Short mmCIF file of C-alpha atoms and ligand atoms in Angstrom, two decimals:
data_model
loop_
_atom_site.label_atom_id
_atom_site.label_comp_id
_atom_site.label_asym_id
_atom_site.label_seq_id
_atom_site.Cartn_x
_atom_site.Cartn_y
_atom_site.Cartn_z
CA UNK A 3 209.41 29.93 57.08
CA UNK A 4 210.72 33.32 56.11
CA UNK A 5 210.44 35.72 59.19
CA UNK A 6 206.88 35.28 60.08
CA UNK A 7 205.70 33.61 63.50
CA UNK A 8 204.23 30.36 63.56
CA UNK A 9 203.35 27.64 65.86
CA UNK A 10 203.88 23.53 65.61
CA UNK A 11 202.10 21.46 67.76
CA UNK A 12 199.58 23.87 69.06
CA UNK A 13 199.83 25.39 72.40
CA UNK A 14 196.99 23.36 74.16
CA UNK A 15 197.60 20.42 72.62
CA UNK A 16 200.99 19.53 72.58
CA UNK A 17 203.10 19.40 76.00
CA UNK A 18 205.87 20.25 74.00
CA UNK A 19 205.05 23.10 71.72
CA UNK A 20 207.34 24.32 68.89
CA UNK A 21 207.45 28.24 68.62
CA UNK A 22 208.79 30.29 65.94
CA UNK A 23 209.03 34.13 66.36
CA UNK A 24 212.37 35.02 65.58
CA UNK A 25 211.57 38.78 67.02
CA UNK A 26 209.62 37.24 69.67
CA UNK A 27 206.87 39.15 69.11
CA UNK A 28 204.26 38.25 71.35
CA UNK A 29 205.71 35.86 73.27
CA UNK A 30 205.72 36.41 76.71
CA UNK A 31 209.20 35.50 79.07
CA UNK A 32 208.46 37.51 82.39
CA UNK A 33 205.72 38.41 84.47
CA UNK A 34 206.91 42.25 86.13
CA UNK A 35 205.48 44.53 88.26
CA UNK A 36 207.19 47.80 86.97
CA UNK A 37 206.35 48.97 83.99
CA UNK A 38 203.69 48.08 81.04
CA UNK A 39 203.36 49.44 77.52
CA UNK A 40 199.87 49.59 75.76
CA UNK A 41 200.86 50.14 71.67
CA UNK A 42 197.31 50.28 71.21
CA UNK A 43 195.86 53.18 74.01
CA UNK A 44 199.33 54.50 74.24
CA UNK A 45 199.87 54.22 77.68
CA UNK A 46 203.09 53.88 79.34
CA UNK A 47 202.29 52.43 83.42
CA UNK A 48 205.38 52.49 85.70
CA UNK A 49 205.20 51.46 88.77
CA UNK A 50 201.70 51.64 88.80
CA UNK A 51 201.73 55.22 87.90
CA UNK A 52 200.44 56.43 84.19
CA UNK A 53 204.07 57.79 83.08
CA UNK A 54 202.18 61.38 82.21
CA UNK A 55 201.15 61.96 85.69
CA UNK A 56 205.20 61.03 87.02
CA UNK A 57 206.96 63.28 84.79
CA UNK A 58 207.90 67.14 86.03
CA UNK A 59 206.08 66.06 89.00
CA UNK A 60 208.78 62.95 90.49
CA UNK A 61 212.34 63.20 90.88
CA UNK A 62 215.05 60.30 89.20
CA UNK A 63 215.42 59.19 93.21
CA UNK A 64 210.95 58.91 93.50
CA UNK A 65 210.80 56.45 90.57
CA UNK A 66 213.90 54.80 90.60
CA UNK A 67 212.92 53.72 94.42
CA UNK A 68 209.78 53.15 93.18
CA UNK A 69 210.78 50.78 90.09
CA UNK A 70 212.97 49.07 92.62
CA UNK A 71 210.27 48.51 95.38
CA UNK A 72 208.12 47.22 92.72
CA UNK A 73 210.82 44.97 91.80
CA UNK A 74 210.63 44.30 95.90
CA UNK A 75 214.58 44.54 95.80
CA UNK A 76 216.08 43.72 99.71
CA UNK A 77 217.23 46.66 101.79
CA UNK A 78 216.09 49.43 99.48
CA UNK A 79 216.42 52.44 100.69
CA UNK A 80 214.01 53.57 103.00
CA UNK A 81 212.81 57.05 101.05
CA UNK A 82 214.06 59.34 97.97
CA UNK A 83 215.89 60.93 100.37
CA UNK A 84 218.36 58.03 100.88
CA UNK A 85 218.58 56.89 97.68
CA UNK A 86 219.85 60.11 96.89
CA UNK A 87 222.86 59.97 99.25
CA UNK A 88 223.63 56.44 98.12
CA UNK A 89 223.67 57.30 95.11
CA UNK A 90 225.97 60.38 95.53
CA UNK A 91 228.66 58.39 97.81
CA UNK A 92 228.38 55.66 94.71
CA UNK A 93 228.86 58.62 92.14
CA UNK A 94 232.41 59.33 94.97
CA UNK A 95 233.19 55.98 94.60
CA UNK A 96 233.26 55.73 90.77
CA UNK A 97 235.17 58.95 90.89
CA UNK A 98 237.86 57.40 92.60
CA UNK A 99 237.88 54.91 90.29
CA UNK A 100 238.30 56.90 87.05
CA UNK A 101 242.14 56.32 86.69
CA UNK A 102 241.47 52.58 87.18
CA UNK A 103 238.87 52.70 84.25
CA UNK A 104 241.29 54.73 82.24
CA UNK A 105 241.54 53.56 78.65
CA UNK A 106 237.33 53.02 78.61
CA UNK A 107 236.96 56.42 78.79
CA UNK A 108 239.09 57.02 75.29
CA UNK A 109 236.52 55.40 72.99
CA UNK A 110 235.48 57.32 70.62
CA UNK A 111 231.27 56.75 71.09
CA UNK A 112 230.46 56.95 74.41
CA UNK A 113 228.40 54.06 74.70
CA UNK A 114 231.62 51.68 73.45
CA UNK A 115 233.03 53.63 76.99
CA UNK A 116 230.46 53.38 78.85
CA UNK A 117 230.55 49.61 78.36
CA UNK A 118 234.20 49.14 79.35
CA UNK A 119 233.92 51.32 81.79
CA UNK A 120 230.31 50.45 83.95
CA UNK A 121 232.52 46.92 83.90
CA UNK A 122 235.10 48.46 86.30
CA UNK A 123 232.05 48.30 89.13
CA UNK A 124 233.00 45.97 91.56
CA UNK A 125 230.65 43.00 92.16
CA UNK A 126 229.23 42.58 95.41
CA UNK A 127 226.41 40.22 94.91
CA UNK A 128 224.24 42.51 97.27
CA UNK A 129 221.71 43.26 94.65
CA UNK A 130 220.77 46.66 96.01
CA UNK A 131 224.81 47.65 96.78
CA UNK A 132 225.50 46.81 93.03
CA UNK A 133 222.12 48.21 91.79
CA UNK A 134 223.35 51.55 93.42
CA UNK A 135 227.06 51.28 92.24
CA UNK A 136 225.91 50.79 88.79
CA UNK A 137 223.60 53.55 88.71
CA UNK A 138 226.06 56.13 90.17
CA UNK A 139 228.71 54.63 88.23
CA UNK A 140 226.68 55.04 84.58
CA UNK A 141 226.40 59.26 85.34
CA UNK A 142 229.94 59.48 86.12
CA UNK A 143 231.28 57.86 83.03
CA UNK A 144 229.00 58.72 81.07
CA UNK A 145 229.91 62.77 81.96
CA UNK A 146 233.85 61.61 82.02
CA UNK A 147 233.88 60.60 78.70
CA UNK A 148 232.00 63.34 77.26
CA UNK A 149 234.34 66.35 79.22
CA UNK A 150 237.55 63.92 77.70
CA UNK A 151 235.69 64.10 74.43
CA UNK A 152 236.27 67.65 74.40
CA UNK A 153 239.60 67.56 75.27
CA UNK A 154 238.59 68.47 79.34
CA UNK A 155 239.24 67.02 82.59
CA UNK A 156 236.69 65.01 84.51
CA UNK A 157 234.66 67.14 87.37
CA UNK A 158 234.28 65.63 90.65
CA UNK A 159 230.86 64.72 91.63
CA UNK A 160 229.03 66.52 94.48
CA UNK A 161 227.22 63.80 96.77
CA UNK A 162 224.98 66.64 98.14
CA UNK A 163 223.35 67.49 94.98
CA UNK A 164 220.23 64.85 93.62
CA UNK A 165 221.47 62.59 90.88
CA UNK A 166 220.18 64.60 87.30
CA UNK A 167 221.60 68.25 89.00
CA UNK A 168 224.86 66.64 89.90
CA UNK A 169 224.94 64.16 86.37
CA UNK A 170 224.41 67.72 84.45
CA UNK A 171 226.90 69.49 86.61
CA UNK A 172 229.54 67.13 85.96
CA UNK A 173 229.14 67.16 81.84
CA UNK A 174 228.87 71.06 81.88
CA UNK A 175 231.37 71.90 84.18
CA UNK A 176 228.89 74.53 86.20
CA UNK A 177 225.98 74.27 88.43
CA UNK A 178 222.47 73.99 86.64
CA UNK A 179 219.61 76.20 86.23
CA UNK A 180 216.90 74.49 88.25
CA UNK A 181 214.68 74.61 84.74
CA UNK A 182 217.14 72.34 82.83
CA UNK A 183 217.46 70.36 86.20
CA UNK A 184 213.71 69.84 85.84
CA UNK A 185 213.62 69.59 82.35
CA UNK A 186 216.62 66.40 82.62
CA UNK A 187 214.46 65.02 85.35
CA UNK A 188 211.69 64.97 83.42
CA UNK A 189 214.00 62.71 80.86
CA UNK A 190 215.09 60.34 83.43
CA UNK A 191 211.92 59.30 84.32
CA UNK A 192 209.77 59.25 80.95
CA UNK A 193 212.11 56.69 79.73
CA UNK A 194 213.33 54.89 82.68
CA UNK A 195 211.80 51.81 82.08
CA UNK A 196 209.43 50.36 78.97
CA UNK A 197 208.37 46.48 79.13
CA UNK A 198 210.48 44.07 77.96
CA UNK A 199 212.40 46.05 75.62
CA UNK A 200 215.76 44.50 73.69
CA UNK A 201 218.39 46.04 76.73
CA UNK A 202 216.04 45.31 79.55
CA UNK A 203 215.54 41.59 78.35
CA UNK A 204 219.68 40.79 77.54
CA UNK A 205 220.06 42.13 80.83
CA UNK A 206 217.32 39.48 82.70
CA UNK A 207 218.38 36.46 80.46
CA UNK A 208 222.15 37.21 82.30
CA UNK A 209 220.61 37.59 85.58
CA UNK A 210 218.60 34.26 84.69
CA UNK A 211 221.49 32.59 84.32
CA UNK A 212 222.34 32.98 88.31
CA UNK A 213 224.97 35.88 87.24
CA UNK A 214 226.02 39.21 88.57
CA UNK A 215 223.94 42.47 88.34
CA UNK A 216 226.82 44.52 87.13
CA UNK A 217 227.19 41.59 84.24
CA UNK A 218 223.59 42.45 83.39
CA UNK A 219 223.65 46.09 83.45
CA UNK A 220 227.63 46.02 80.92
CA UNK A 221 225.17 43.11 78.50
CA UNK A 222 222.30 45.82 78.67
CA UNK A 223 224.73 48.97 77.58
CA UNK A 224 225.79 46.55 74.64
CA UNK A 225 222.13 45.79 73.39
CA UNK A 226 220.87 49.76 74.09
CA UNK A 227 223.48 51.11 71.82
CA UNK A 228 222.35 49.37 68.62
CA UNK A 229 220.80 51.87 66.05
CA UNK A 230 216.74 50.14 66.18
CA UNK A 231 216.62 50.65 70.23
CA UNK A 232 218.60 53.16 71.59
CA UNK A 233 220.40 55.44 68.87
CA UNK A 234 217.84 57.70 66.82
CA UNK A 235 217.55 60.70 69.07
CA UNK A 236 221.32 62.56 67.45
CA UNK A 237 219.50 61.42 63.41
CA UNK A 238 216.78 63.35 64.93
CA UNK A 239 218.51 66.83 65.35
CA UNK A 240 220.23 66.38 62.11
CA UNK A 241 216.75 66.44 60.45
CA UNK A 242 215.81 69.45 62.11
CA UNK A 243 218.95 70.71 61.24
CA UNK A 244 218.74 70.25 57.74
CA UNK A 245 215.00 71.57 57.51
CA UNK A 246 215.73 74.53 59.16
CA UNK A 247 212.36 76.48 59.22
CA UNK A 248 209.05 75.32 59.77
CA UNK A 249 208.08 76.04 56.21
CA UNK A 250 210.61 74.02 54.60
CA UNK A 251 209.53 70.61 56.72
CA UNK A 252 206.63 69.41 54.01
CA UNK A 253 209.18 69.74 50.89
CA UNK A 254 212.08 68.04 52.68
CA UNK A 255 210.33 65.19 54.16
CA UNK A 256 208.33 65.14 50.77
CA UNK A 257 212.01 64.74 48.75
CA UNK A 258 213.20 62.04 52.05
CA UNK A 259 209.99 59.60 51.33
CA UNK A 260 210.81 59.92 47.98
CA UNK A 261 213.84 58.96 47.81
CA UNK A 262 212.46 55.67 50.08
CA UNK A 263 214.69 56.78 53.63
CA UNK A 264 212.77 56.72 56.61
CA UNK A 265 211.63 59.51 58.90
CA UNK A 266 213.45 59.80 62.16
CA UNK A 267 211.56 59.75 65.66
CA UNK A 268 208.28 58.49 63.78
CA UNK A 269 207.19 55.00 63.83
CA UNK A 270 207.63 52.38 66.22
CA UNK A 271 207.26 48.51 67.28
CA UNK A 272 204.87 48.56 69.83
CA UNK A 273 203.01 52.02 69.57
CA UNK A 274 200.03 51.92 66.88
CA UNK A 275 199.44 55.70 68.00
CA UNK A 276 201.54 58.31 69.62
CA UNK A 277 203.91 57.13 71.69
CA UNK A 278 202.60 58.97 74.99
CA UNK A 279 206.37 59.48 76.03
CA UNK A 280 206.55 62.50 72.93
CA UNK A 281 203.77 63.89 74.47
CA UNK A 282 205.19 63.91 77.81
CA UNK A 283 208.86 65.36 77.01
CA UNK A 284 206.97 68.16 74.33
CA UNK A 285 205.23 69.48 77.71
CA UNK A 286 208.29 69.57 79.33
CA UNK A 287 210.38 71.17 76.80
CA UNK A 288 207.17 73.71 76.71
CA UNK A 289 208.07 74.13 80.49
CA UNK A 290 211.48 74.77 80.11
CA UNK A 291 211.04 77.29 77.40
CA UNK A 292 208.83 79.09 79.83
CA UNK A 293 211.17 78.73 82.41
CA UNK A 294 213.82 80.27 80.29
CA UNK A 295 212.08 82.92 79.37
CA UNK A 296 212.83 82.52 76.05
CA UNK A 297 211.56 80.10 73.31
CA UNK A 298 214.27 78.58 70.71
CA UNK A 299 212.30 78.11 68.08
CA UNK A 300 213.35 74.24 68.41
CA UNK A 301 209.86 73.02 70.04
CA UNK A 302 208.06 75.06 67.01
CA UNK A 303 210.27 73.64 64.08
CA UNK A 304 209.78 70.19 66.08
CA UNK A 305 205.66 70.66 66.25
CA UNK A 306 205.90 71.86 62.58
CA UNK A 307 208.22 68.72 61.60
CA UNK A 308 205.78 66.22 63.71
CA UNK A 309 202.34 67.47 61.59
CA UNK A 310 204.08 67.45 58.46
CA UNK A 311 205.89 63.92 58.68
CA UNK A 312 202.22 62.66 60.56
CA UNK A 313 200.28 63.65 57.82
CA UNK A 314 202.64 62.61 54.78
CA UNK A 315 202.66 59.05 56.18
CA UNK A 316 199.09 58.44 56.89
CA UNK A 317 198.99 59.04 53.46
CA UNK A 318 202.15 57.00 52.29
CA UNK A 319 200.48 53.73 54.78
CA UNK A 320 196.88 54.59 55.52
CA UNK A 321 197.20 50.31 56.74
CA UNK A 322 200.28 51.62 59.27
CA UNK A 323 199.74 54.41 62.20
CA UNK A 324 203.03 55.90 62.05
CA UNK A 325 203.51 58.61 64.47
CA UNK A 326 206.02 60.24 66.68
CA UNK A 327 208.40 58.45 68.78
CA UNK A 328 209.90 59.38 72.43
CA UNK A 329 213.23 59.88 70.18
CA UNK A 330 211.52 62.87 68.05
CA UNK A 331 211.58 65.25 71.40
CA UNK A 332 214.44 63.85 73.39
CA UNK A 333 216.60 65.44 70.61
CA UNK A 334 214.56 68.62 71.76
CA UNK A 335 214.91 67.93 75.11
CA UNK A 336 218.09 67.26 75.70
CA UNK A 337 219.72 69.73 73.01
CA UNK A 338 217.46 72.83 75.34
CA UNK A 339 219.12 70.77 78.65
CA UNK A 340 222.91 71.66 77.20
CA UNK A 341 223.37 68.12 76.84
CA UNK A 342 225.52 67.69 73.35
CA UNK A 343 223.82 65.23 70.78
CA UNK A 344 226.68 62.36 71.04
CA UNK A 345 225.60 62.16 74.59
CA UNK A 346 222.17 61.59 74.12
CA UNK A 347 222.57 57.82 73.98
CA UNK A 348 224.20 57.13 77.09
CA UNK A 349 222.10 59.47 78.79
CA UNK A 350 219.30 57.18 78.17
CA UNK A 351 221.24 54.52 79.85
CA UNK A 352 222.03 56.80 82.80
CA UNK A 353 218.09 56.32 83.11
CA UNK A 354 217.71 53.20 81.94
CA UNK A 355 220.03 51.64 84.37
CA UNK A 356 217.39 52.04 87.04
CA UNK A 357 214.95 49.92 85.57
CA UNK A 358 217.57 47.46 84.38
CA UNK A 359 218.40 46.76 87.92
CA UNK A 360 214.77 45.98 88.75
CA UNK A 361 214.62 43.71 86.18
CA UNK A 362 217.76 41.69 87.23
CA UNK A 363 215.88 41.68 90.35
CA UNK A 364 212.34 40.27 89.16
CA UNK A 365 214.42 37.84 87.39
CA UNK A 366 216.87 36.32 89.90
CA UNK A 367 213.50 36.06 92.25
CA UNK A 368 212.19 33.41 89.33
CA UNK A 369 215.40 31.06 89.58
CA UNK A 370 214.17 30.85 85.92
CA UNK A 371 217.38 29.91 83.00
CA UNK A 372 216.02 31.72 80.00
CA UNK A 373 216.52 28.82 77.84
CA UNK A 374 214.79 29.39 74.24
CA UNK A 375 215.43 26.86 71.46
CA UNK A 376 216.87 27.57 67.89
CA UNK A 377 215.72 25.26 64.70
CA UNK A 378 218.35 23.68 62.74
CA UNK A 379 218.67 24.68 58.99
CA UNK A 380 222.18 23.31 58.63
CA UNK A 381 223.51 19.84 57.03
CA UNK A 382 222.92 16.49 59.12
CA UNK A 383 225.77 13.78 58.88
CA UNK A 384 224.48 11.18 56.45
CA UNK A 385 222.37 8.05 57.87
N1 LIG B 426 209.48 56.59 58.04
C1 LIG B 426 208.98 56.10 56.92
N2 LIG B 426 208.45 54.87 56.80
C2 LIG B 426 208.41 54.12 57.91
C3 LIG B 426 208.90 54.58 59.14
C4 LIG B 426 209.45 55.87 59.18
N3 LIG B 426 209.94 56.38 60.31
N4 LIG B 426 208.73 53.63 60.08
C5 LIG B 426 208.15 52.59 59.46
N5 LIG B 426 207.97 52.88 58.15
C6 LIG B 426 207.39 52.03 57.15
C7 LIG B 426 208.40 50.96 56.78
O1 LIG B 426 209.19 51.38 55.69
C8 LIG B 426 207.55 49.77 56.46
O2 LIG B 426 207.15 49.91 55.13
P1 LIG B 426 207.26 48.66 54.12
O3 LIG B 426 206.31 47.65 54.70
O4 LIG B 426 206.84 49.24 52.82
O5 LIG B 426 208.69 48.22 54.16
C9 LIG B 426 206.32 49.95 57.36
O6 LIG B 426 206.28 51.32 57.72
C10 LIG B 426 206.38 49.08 58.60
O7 LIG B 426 207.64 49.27 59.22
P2 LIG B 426 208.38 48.15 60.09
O8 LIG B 426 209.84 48.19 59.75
O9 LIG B 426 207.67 46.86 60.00
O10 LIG B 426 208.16 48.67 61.52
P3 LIG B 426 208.94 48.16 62.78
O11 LIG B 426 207.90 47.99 63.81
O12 LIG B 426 209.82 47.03 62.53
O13 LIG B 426 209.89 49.41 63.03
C11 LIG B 426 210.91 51.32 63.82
C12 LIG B 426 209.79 50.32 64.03
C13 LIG B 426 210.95 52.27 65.02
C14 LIG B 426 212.28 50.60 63.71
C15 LIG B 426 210.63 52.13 62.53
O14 LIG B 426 209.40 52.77 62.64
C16 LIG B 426 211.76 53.10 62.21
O15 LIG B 426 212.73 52.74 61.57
N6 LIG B 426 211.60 54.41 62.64
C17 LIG B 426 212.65 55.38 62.40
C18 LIG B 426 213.80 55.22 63.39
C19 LIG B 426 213.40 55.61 64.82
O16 LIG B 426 212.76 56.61 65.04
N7 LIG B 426 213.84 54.80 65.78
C20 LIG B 426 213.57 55.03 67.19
C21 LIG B 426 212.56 54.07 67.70
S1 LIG B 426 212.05 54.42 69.36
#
């Protein structure tokens, strides 16, 4: 059957269906209210809002609350406000626990600590308690392994300061420009949530199984740090590394193609145009230059690499859109933010976490096992 999709029995036929998509491509496991991807329009919903209108306009706090009100998650917090204290006494309460976590924090990628480390979160079974641990917990490891990465000592969070200012605080060592503030927020939310992506669906078929939400979020860290979901956005900066100036981009990707690699940041699954999530973190970075006073020359080389790469592989696969990811401008993003590139992945699951959480949520409401079948290839005993 090779790797293709196909169908026994017919679906309105047979009671008893046999489906084969061994990406599950198209097959639907959850109903959810918080987010929706259209690959075709490119439009990202969340929450009900069009992700363009909800970045540089909404805080981590607004759409986190909002993801988990969607998600209708018991004893939410009753505005931004509040979430944001929660989540600074939870960001205390991880502190604390850094000695305890210890060893996790040694790895030598920072998702492999973030992993051990989100672990350390004590269960409650309160959904929202744990849904607030875990996301307080994920900014303070995540910033504790990158200062012992560089050889420096953890900084203590400050439970005054909302969750991206304090996050950036504690990897830098200093308090934030408001622009890079922004500019992180901006981040947080464009990719806080995106359907039923690989990390967002390990992390509901735990909570199916009746488990804990911590369980969910450590089986979520494991699936987001694989190289074809969460991992492109460091690749990303090497390129523009390596092409250096705007004018080199066509003869560089030219010789890449060539030698049959594939272009970081471009391309993707479910997008069969732009993913709007590039467009969204280019405006930002735009904003942040302008904040700054002072442009890079990053956002430029990035525009420059974007045409060049669009254009060379409409004409490579005129039959395949391929166009730029949300991975081609976090590099951007996050490299103008002071955040350094080995970072970059488990920044996304200091966002990610959020909507994580509301999916553990949508799926313990179901009381559904996700339960899918495998076919047999192997011997049988004889008859
Ligand atoms: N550069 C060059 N060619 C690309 C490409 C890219 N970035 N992305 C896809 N293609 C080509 C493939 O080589 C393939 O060609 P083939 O049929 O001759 O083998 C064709 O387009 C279809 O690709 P496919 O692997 O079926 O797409 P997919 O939906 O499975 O893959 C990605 C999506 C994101 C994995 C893929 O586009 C990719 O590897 N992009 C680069 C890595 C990246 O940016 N990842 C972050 C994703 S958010």
């Amino acid at each position: 059957m090779g790797g293709r999709p196909y169908i026994r029995g017919g679906m309105s036929t047979s009671p008893n269906p046999e489906i084969y998509a061994p990406g599950l491509e198209g097959v639907i496991a959850a109903e959810t209210r918080l987010s929706d991807v259209d690959g075709a329009r490119g439009q990202l919903i969340i929450a009900g809002h069009d992700v363009e209108d909800l970045a540089g306009r909404a805080s981590f706090e607004d759409v986190a609350l909002a993801l988990w009100r969607a998600a209708e998650l018991a004893g939410a917090p009753a505005d931004a406000a509040a979430l944001s204290a929660a989540l600074g006494e939870a960001r205390v309460a991880a502190a604390a626990r850094l000695s305890r976590v210890g060893d996790a924090l040694d790895a030598a990628d920072g998702m492999d600590a973030l992993r051990a480390a989100v672990a350390h979160v004590p269960v409650t079974g309160e959904l929202v308690a744990d849904a607030i641990a875990a996301t307080g917990a994920m900014a303070v490891y995540a910033a504790a392994w990158a200062r012992r990465h560089d050889g420096l000592e953890p900084v203590a969070p400050d439970p005054g300061l909302p969750h991206a200012a304090d996050y950036l605080r504690m990897v830098i060592g200093d308090v934030p420009s408001p622009a890079r503030v922004r500019a992180l927020d901006a981040y947080l939310v464009t990719v806080i949530d995106h359907g039923m992506n690989a990390s967002t669906f390990a992390g509901r078929v735990v909570a199916s199984t009746g488990s804990d939400l911590v369980s969910s979020v450590v089986a979520a860290i494991g699936a987001l740090k694989g190289p074809l979901h969460g991992g492109a956005p460091g690749p990303v900066l090497d390129m523009l590394d390596a092409i250096g100036s705007p004018a080199g981009a066509e003869a560089w990707l030219r010789a890449e193609l060539a030698a049959g690699r594939r272009i970081m940041g471009m391309g993707h699954r479910v997008y069969r145009v732009r993913d709007p999530r590039a467009a969204v973190l280019e405006r930002a970075i735009g904003e942040l230059e302008r904040d700054l006073g002072a442009a890079t020359g990053r956002l430029a080389l990035a525009r420059a690499v974007e045409r060049a790469a669009t254009a060379l592989l409409a004409a490579k696969r005129p039959d395949r859109p391929l166009a730029a990811n949300v991975e081609f401008y976090t590099a951007v993003i996050l490299e103008a933010v002071g955040l350094p590139r080995e970072l970059f992945t488990p920044t996304f699951a200091v966002s990610r976490v959020a909507g994580w959480a509301g999916h553990v949520v949508e799926q313990r409401r179901t009381g559904r096992l996700i339960r899918p079948a495998s076919r047999y290839v192997g011997p049988r005993p004889p008859a």
